[in-house]
Short mmCIF file of C-alpha atoms in Angstrom, two decimals:
data_model
loop_
_atom_site.label_atom_id
_atom_site.label_comp_id
_atom_site.label_asym_id
_atom_site.label_seq_id
_atom_site.Cartn_x
_atom_site.Cartn_y
_atom_site.Cartn_z
CA UNK A 294 0.06 0.06 0.01
CA UNK A 295 1.13 3.47 -0.80
CA UNK A 296 2.96 5.02 2.27
CA UNK A 297 1.04 8.26 1.97
CA UNK A 298 -2.25 6.47 2.23
CA UNK A 299 -1.12 4.29 5.00
CA UNK A 300 0.17 7.40 6.93
CA UNK A 301 -3.08 9.25 6.31
CA UNK A 302 -5.15 6.24 7.47
CA UNK A 303 -3.13 5.92 10.68
CA UNK A 304 -3.47 9.58 11.44
CA UNK A 305 -7.23 9.69 10.72
CA UNK A 306 -6.82 12.53 8.34
CA UNK A 307 -10.05 12.11 6.34
CA UNK A 308 -9.48 15.07 3.88
CA UNK A 309 -5.97 13.96 3.07
CA UNK A 310 -7.24 10.50 2.65
CA UNK A 311 -10.02 11.46 0.24
CA UNK A 312 -7.42 13.22 -2.01
CA UNK A 313 -5.19 10.23 -2.01
CA UNK A 314 -7.92 7.80 -2.80
CA UNK A 315 -8.32 9.31 -6.17
CA UNK A 316 -4.60 8.68 -6.98
CA UNK A 317 -4.12 5.20 -5.30
CA UNK A 318 -6.05 2.40 -7.16
CA UNK A 319 -5.89 -0.14 -4.35
CA UNK A 320 -7.46 0.29 -0.98
CA UNK A 321 -7.96 -3.21 0.17
CA UNK A 322 -5.18 -3.51 2.90
CA UNK A 323 -6.11 -0.11 4.21
CA UNK A 324 -9.63 -1.23 5.15
CA UNK A 325 -8.09 -4.22 7.13
CA UNK A 326 -5.78 -1.80 9.05
CA UNK A 327 -8.52 0.58 10.07
CA UNK A 328 -10.75 -2.39 11.13
CA UNK A 329 -8.08 -3.38 13.58
CA UNK A 330 -7.79 0.19 14.92
CA UNK A 331 -11.47 0.69 14.77
CA UNK A 332 -11.50 4.11 12.95
CA UNK A 333 -15.05 4.27 11.55
CA UNK A 334 -14.71 7.56 9.66
CA UNK A 335 -11.61 6.38 7.84
CA UNK A 336 -13.30 2.91 7.06
CA UNK A 337 -16.41 4.70 5.75
CA UNK A 338 -14.41 6.68 3.33
CA UNK A 339 -12.48 3.71 2.10
CA UNK A 340 -15.66 1.63 1.70
CA UNK A 341 -17.44 4.15 -0.07
CA UNK A 342 -14.69 4.61 -2.65
CA UNK A 343 -14.05 0.91 -2.97
CA UNK A 344 -16.94 -1.28 -1.81
CA UNK A 345 -15.00 -4.40 -2.90
CA UNK A 346 -12.25 -3.68 -0.35
CA UNK A 347 -14.47 -5.35 2.35
CA UNK A 348 -13.83 -8.79 0.46
CA UNK A 349 -10.21 -8.78 0.86
CA UNK A 350 -8.72 -11.56 3.04
CA UNK A 351 -5.44 -11.80 4.87
CA UNK A 352 -2.84 -14.54 4.35
CA UNK A 353 -4.66 -16.46 7.21
CA UNK A 354 -7.84 -16.28 5.34
CA UNK A 355 -9.37 -13.75 7.63
CA UNK A 356 -11.85 -11.28 6.25
CA UNK A 357 -12.47 -7.77 7.56
CA UNK A 358 -15.27 -9.26 9.66
CA UNK A 359 -12.86 -11.72 11.25
CA UNK A 360 -10.35 -9.03 12.23
CA UNK A 361 -13.20 -6.79 13.74
CA UNK A 362 -14.34 -9.70 15.92
CA UNK A 363 -10.82 -10.71 16.81
CA UNK A 364 -9.82 -7.21 17.90
CA UNK A 365 -13.18 -6.55 19.61
CA UNK A 366 -13.91 -3.67 17.45
CA UNK A 367 -17.76 -3.71 17.69
CA UNK A 368 -18.42 -0.37 16.08
CA UNK A 369 -16.32 -1.36 13.08
CA UNK A 370 -18.19 -4.59 12.79
CA UNK A 371 -21.47 -2.83 12.64
CA UNK A 372 -20.18 -0.59 9.85
CA UNK A 373 -18.96 -3.64 7.95
CA UNK A 374 -22.25 -5.38 8.39
CA UNK A 375 -24.11 -2.34 7.05
CA UNK A 376 -21.91 -2.38 4.03
CA UNK A 377 -22.59 -6.07 3.44
CA UNK A 378 -26.32 -5.39 3.54
CA UNK A 379 -26.06 -2.39 1.23
CA UNK A 380 -24.19 -4.16 -1.45
CA UNK A 381 -25.72 -7.71 -0.81
CA UNK A 382 -22.44 -9.40 0.03
CA UNK A 383 -23.93 -11.91 2.65
CA UNK A 384 -21.59 -14.65 1.40
CA UNK A 385 -18.82 -13.13 3.36
CA UNK A 386 -20.61 -14.23 6.69
CA UNK A 387 -19.90 -17.83 5.61
CA UNK A 388 -16.24 -17.38 4.82
CA UNK A 389 -13.87 -19.42 6.81
CA UNK A 390 -10.32 -18.64 7.90
CA UNK A 391 -7.43 -21.18 7.70
CA UNK A 392 -8.69 -22.67 11.08
CA UNK A 393 -12.08 -23.36 9.45
CA UNK A 394 -13.98 -20.68 11.56
CA UNK A 395 -16.47 -18.44 10.13
CA UNK A 396 -17.00 -15.14 11.93
CA UNK A 397 -20.04 -16.36 13.92
CA UNK A 398 -17.84 -19.17 15.43
CA UNK A 399 -15.31 -16.55 16.56
CA UNK A 400 -17.96 -14.31 17.99
CA UNK A 401 -19.53 -17.13 20.06
CA UNK A 402 -16.13 -18.54 21.23
CA UNK A 403 -15.04 -15.08 22.53
CA UNK A 404 -18.39 -14.46 24.21
CA UNK A 405 -19.08 -11.29 22.06
CA UNK A 406 -22.81 -11.64 22.36
CA UNK A 407 -23.73 -8.24 20.78
CA UNK A 408 -21.88 -9.45 17.58
CA UNK A 409 -23.65 -12.71 17.70
CA UNK A 410 -27.04 -10.85 17.93
CA UNK A 411 -26.17 -8.75 14.92
CA UNK A 412 -25.09 -11.83 12.94
CA UNK A 413 -28.08 -13.86 13.86
CA UNK A 414 -30.41 -11.03 12.76
CA UNK A 415 -28.50 -10.60 9.57
CA UNK A 416 -28.78 -14.45 8.81
CA UNK A 417 -32.42 -14.48 9.57
CA UNK A 418 -33.07 -11.57 7.41
CA UNK A 419 -31.02 -13.08 4.49
CA UNK A 420 -33.01 -16.48 4.80
CA UNK A 421 -36.34 -14.67 4.99
CA UNK A 422 -35.41 -12.89 1.73
CA UNK A 423 -34.23 -16.12 0.09
CA UNK A 424 -37.31 -17.95 1.32
CA UNK A 425 -39.66 -15.30 -0.07
CA UNK A 426 -38.12 -15.28 -3.46
CA UNK A 427 -38.27 -19.15 -3.54
CA UNK A 428 -34.56 -19.32 -4.12
CA UNK A 429 -33.88 -21.75 -1.21
CA UNK A 430 -35.94 -24.43 0.46
CA UNK A 431 -36.57 -24.74 4.26
CA UNK A 432 -34.30 -27.76 4.47
CA UNK A 433 -31.39 -25.98 2.86
CA UNK A 434 -31.81 -22.89 5.34
CA UNK A 435 -31.81 -25.33 8.21
CA UNK A 436 -28.62 -27.04 6.84
CA UNK A 437 -27.09 -23.58 6.54
CA UNK A 438 -28.03 -22.82 10.33
CA UNK A 439 -26.55 -26.30 11.23
CA UNK A 440 -23.02 -25.56 9.56
CA UNK A 441 -23.06 -21.88 10.85
CA UNK A 442 -23.91 -22.51 14.42
CA UNK A 443 -23.40 -25.86 16.07
CA UNK A 444 -25.91 -27.00 18.58
CA UNK A 445 -23.57 -26.84 21.58
CA UNK A 446 -23.05 -23.16 20.98
CA UNK A 447 -26.75 -22.47 20.35
CA UNK A 448 -27.30 -23.36 23.92
CA UNK A 449 -24.50 -21.17 25.33
CA UNK A 450 -25.76 -18.14 23.15
CA UNK A 451 -29.47 -18.52 24.06
CA UNK A 452 -28.82 -19.12 27.66
CA UNK A 453 -25.69 -17.56 29.12
CA UNK A 454 -26.74 -18.73 32.53
CA UNK A 455 -26.01 -22.21 31.20
CA UNK A 456 -22.40 -21.85 32.34
CA UNK A 457 -23.42 -22.57 35.92
CA UNK A 458 -25.22 -25.78 35.07
CA UNK A 459 -22.28 -26.79 32.92
CA UNK A 460 -19.93 -26.40 35.74
CA UNK A 461 -22.22 -28.62 37.87
CA UNK A 462 -22.23 -31.21 35.33
CA UNK A 463 -18.42 -31.23 34.91
CA UNK A 464 -18.22 -31.72 38.73
CA UNK A 465 -20.40 -34.74 38.51
CA UNK A 466 -19.07 -38.36 37.94
CA UNK A 467 -17.87 -38.76 34.29
CA UNK A 468 -20.38 -40.31 32.10
CA UNK A 469 -20.13 -44.02 30.90
CA UNK A 470 -18.89 -44.91 27.45
CA UNK A 471 -22.39 -46.27 26.52
CA UNK A 472 -24.01 -42.89 27.65
CA UNK A 473 -21.42 -40.90 25.63
CA UNK A 474 -22.22 -42.86 22.60
CA UNK A 475 -25.92 -42.59 23.14
CA UNK A 476 -25.61 -38.75 23.59
CA UNK A 477 -23.48 -38.62 20.32
CA UNK A 478 -25.84 -40.66 18.03
CA UNK A 479 -29.23 -39.61 19.35
CA UNK A 480 -31.39 -37.26 17.34
CA UNK A 481 -31.07 -33.52 17.84
CA UNK A 482 -34.18 -31.56 16.91
CA UNK A 483 -32.52 -28.36 16.16
CA UNK A 484 -29.36 -29.77 14.78
CA UNK A 485 -30.27 -32.55 12.46
CA UNK A 486 -31.60 -31.54 9.09
CA UNK A 487 -35.24 -32.62 8.49
CA UNK A 488 -34.31 -33.70 4.97
CA UNK A 489 -31.67 -36.17 6.28
CA UNK A 490 -33.99 -37.37 8.95
CA UNK A 491 -36.73 -38.03 6.39
CA UNK A 492 -34.31 -39.84 4.13
CA UNK A 493 -33.18 -42.06 7.06
CA UNK A 494 -36.73 -42.90 8.13
CA UNK A 495 -37.57 -43.77 4.60
CA UNK A 496 -34.73 -46.13 4.29
CA UNK A 497 -35.67 -47.74 7.45
CA UNK A 498 -39.36 -48.07 6.44
CA UNK A 499 -38.26 -49.59 3.12
CA UNK A 500 -36.07 -52.15 4.90
CA UNK A 501 -38.75 -53.24 7.29
CA UNK A 502 -41.21 -53.58 4.47
CA UNK A 503 -38.73 -55.75 2.62
CA UNK A 504 -37.86 -57.88 5.61
CA UNK A 505 -41.58 -58.49 6.50
CA UNK A 506 -42.71 -59.25 3.03
CA UNK A 507 -39.74 -61.78 2.44
CA UNK A 508 -40.62 -63.40 5.86
CA UNK A 509 -44.07 -64.20 4.52
CA UNK A 510 -42.85 -65.67 1.29
CA UNK A 511 -40.30 -67.85 3.29
CA UNK A 512 -42.04 -68.52 6.64
CA UNK A 513 -40.25 -70.15 9.54
CA UNK A 514 -39.84 -73.85 8.90
CA UNK A 515 -40.43 -73.44 5.20
CA UNK A 516 -43.39 -74.86 3.22
CA UNK A 517 -44.35 -78.43 2.42
CA UNK A 518 -42.77 -79.98 -0.61
CA UNK A 519 -45.47 -82.69 -1.12
CA UNK A 520 -49.21 -83.22 -0.67
CA UNK A 521 -50.50 -85.71 1.75
CA UNK A 522 -54.17 -86.50 2.51
CA UNK A 523 -54.52 -89.15 5.26
CA UNK A 524 -57.52 -91.58 5.15
CA UNK A 525 -58.76 -94.58 7.01
CA UNK A 526 -56.12 -96.72 5.31
CA UNK A 527 -53.31 -94.25 5.16
CA UNK A 528 -53.03 -92.14 8.30
CA UNK A 529 -49.64 -92.88 9.69
CA UNK A 530 -46.08 -92.06 8.54
CA UNK A 531 -43.22 -94.41 8.06
CA UNK A 532 -42.29 -94.20 11.65
CA UNK A 533 -45.68 -95.23 12.78
CA UNK A 534 -46.81 -91.68 14.03
CA UNK A 535 -50.13 -90.03 13.00
CA UNK A 536 -49.63 -87.79 10.10
CA UNK A 537 -51.34 -84.41 9.63
CA UNK A 538 -53.05 -83.36 6.47
CA UNK A 539 -50.58 -81.14 4.26
CA UNK A 540 -50.52 -79.57 0.96
CA UNK A 541 -47.51 -78.57 -1.08
CA UNK A 542 -46.62 -74.94 -0.76
CA UNK A 543 -48.38 -74.39 2.49
CA UNK A 544 -46.53 -73.53 5.78
CA UNK A 545 -44.94 -76.16 7.78
CA UNK A 546 -45.21 -74.02 10.94
CA UNK A 547 -48.98 -73.27 10.33
CA UNK A 548 -49.52 -77.12 10.10
CA UNK A 549 -47.64 -78.21 13.20
CA UNK A 550 -48.07 -75.12 15.39
CA UNK A 551 -51.08 -73.00 14.33
CA UNK A 552 -51.04 -70.80 17.44
CA UNK A 553 -47.36 -69.65 17.10
CA UNK A 554 -48.00 -69.25 13.28
CA UNK A 555 -51.01 -67.09 14.00
CA UNK A 556 -48.88 -64.84 16.25
CA UNK A 557 -46.22 -64.67 13.69
CA UNK A 558 -48.61 -63.40 11.15
CA UNK A 559 -49.96 -60.81 13.26
CA UNK A 560 -46.94 -59.18 14.45
CA UNK A 561 -45.21 -59.59 11.13
CA UNK A 562 -48.21 -57.96 9.38
CA UNK A 563 -48.12 -54.89 11.88
CA UNK A 564 -44.72 -54.25 10.93
CA UNK A 565 -45.36 -54.53 7.19
CA UNK A 566 -48.42 -52.37 7.14
CA UNK A 567 -46.85 -49.63 9.47
CA UNK A 568 -43.86 -49.49 7.23
CA UNK A 569 -46.00 -48.93 4.21
CA UNK A 570 -47.93 -46.21 5.98
CA UNK A 571 -44.45 -44.60 6.78
CA UNK A 572 -43.51 -44.75 3.20
CA UNK A 573 -46.74 -43.12 2.10
CA UNK A 574 -46.40 -40.44 4.81
CA UNK A 575 -42.76 -39.62 4.04
CA UNK A 576 -43.47 -39.24 0.33
CA UNK A 577 -46.23 -36.82 0.42
CA UNK A 578 -45.79 -34.15 -2.09
CA UNK A 579 -43.40 -36.40 -4.27
CA UNK A 580 -43.96 -36.64 -7.98
CA UNK A 581 -45.48 -39.72 -9.53
CA UNK A 582 -47.78 -40.27 -6.53
CA UNK A 583 -50.32 -42.26 -8.61
CA UNK A 584 -47.67 -44.63 -9.69
CA UNK A 585 -46.44 -45.05 -6.16
CA UNK A 586 -49.79 -45.68 -4.74
CA UNK A 587 -50.62 -48.36 -7.30
CA UNK A 588 -47.39 -50.20 -6.56
CA UNK A 589 -47.89 -50.13 -2.92
CA UNK A 590 -51.60 -51.31 -3.35
CA UNK A 591 -50.33 -54.10 -5.49
CA UNK A 592 -47.73 -55.14 -2.95
CA UNK A 593 -50.38 -55.18 -0.37
CA UNK A 594 -52.77 -57.34 -2.29
CA UNK A 595 -49.82 -59.68 -3.22
CA UNK A 596 -49.08 -59.93 0.66
CA UNK A 597 -52.63 -60.94 1.42
CA UNK A 598 -52.73 -63.40 -1.46
CA UNK A 599 -49.47 -65.23 -0.16
CA UNK A 600 -50.80 -65.45 3.38
CA UNK A 601 -54.07 -66.93 2.04
CA UNK A 602 -52.23 -69.38 -0.05
CA UNK A 603 -49.72 -70.64 2.56
CA UNK A 604 -52.06 -70.75 5.49
CA UNK A 605 -53.20 -74.42 5.96
CA UNK A 606 -56.48 -73.61 8.01
CA UNK A 607 -59.10 -72.06 5.63
CA UNK A 608 -60.81 -70.44 8.66
CA UNK A 609 -57.49 -68.72 9.77
CA UNK A 610 -56.76 -67.82 6.28
CA UNK A 611 -60.12 -66.10 5.75
CA UNK A 612 -59.73 -64.32 9.12
CA UNK A 613 -56.43 -62.83 8.33
CA UNK A 614 -57.45 -61.86 4.88
CA UNK A 615 -60.32 -59.78 6.16
CA UNK A 616 -58.12 -58.39 9.08
CA UNK A 617 -55.33 -57.30 6.70
CA UNK A 618 -57.85 -55.82 4.23
CA UNK A 619 -59.42 -53.74 6.96
CA UNK A 620 -55.98 -52.76 8.31
CA UNK A 621 -54.78 -51.67 4.94
CA UNK A 622 -58.06 -49.71 4.34
CA UNK A 623 -57.56 -47.93 7.72
CA UNK A 624 -53.98 -47.04 6.90
CA UNK A 625 -54.92 -45.58 3.44
CA UNK A 626 -57.76 -43.65 5.00
CA UNK A 627 -55.54 -42.18 7.60
CA UNK A 628 -53.02 -41.20 5.12
CA UNK A 629 -55.50 -39.37 3.07
CA UNK A 630 -56.75 -37.46 6.03
CA UNK A 631 -53.12 -36.47 6.90
CA UNK A 632 -52.31 -35.42 3.42
CA UNK A 633 -55.39 -33.17 3.30
CA UNK A 634 -54.43 -31.48 6.65
CA UNK A 635 -50.83 -30.90 5.35
CA UNK A 636 -52.15 -29.47 2.22
CA UNK A 637 -54.44 -27.05 4.10
CA UNK A 638 -51.60 -25.85 6.29
#
């Protein structure tokens, strides 16, 4: 930087600075210097003459915003933030230094709560503008919040008195390894992105539907490979024991232990139909809804047909067929009601 410009900036001589600005084409480093010293009047002249100077970064990747926070220059920070709003340069708020810190991270770590308040208001204002213009979805905005402000810092900013409780927690007995793992992996409402949570739930529902459907196709004990109808002359097996009537393709478990088989069908079917309901619910608003509903309905009918075919007792088979038909109808009705309520809101 020109030595005359540096001297004028350091002395705070605005008149001399204005005359030199016309001669000196580069002002970027001067803004950084004035931010560190907190001279608002000089900064204002430099920013008016060269708005792009606020975008300059140091060798450590620090923007002027980083420098203002690091040097506790609150008034300088306010001026820089006003400049960002005026020229719509909000992307600077998400720039990181070489240590990976955005300016909000620095403000929280140094407990500059006035700066944090300004930043949060600026971020909320930006997200409201983007949301109103349709340029970004709610999920993307929440993802941005998640990256900009970790959950552990949200607590400390929103509740400064939390320091007392945290000291008490530290004085308590250290948590067990299992408790630490549980706290690490558990769901955090304000931290985890709804889109990722939905995707996870959808994958789980699909896996449950696949497992329960496959279990009906291959029931415990398998199916009979031959047909045997005992009569007065042929009602014992080769080992002399009484043989039960069986038909090829029907469940071995259903023939030998009908009570256990009935319980198996009940609980397996609960898992199957609830997983289908979850798939329906989590895909509300997705394209190709008609095709999805047709495929799920076909899957349900196939499930009922398989149960009717492999269940040895006709009475039990008819009972479960009617039960599952009623259950699937109830799930479909509940889904339609929920979908209408969501559309109204």
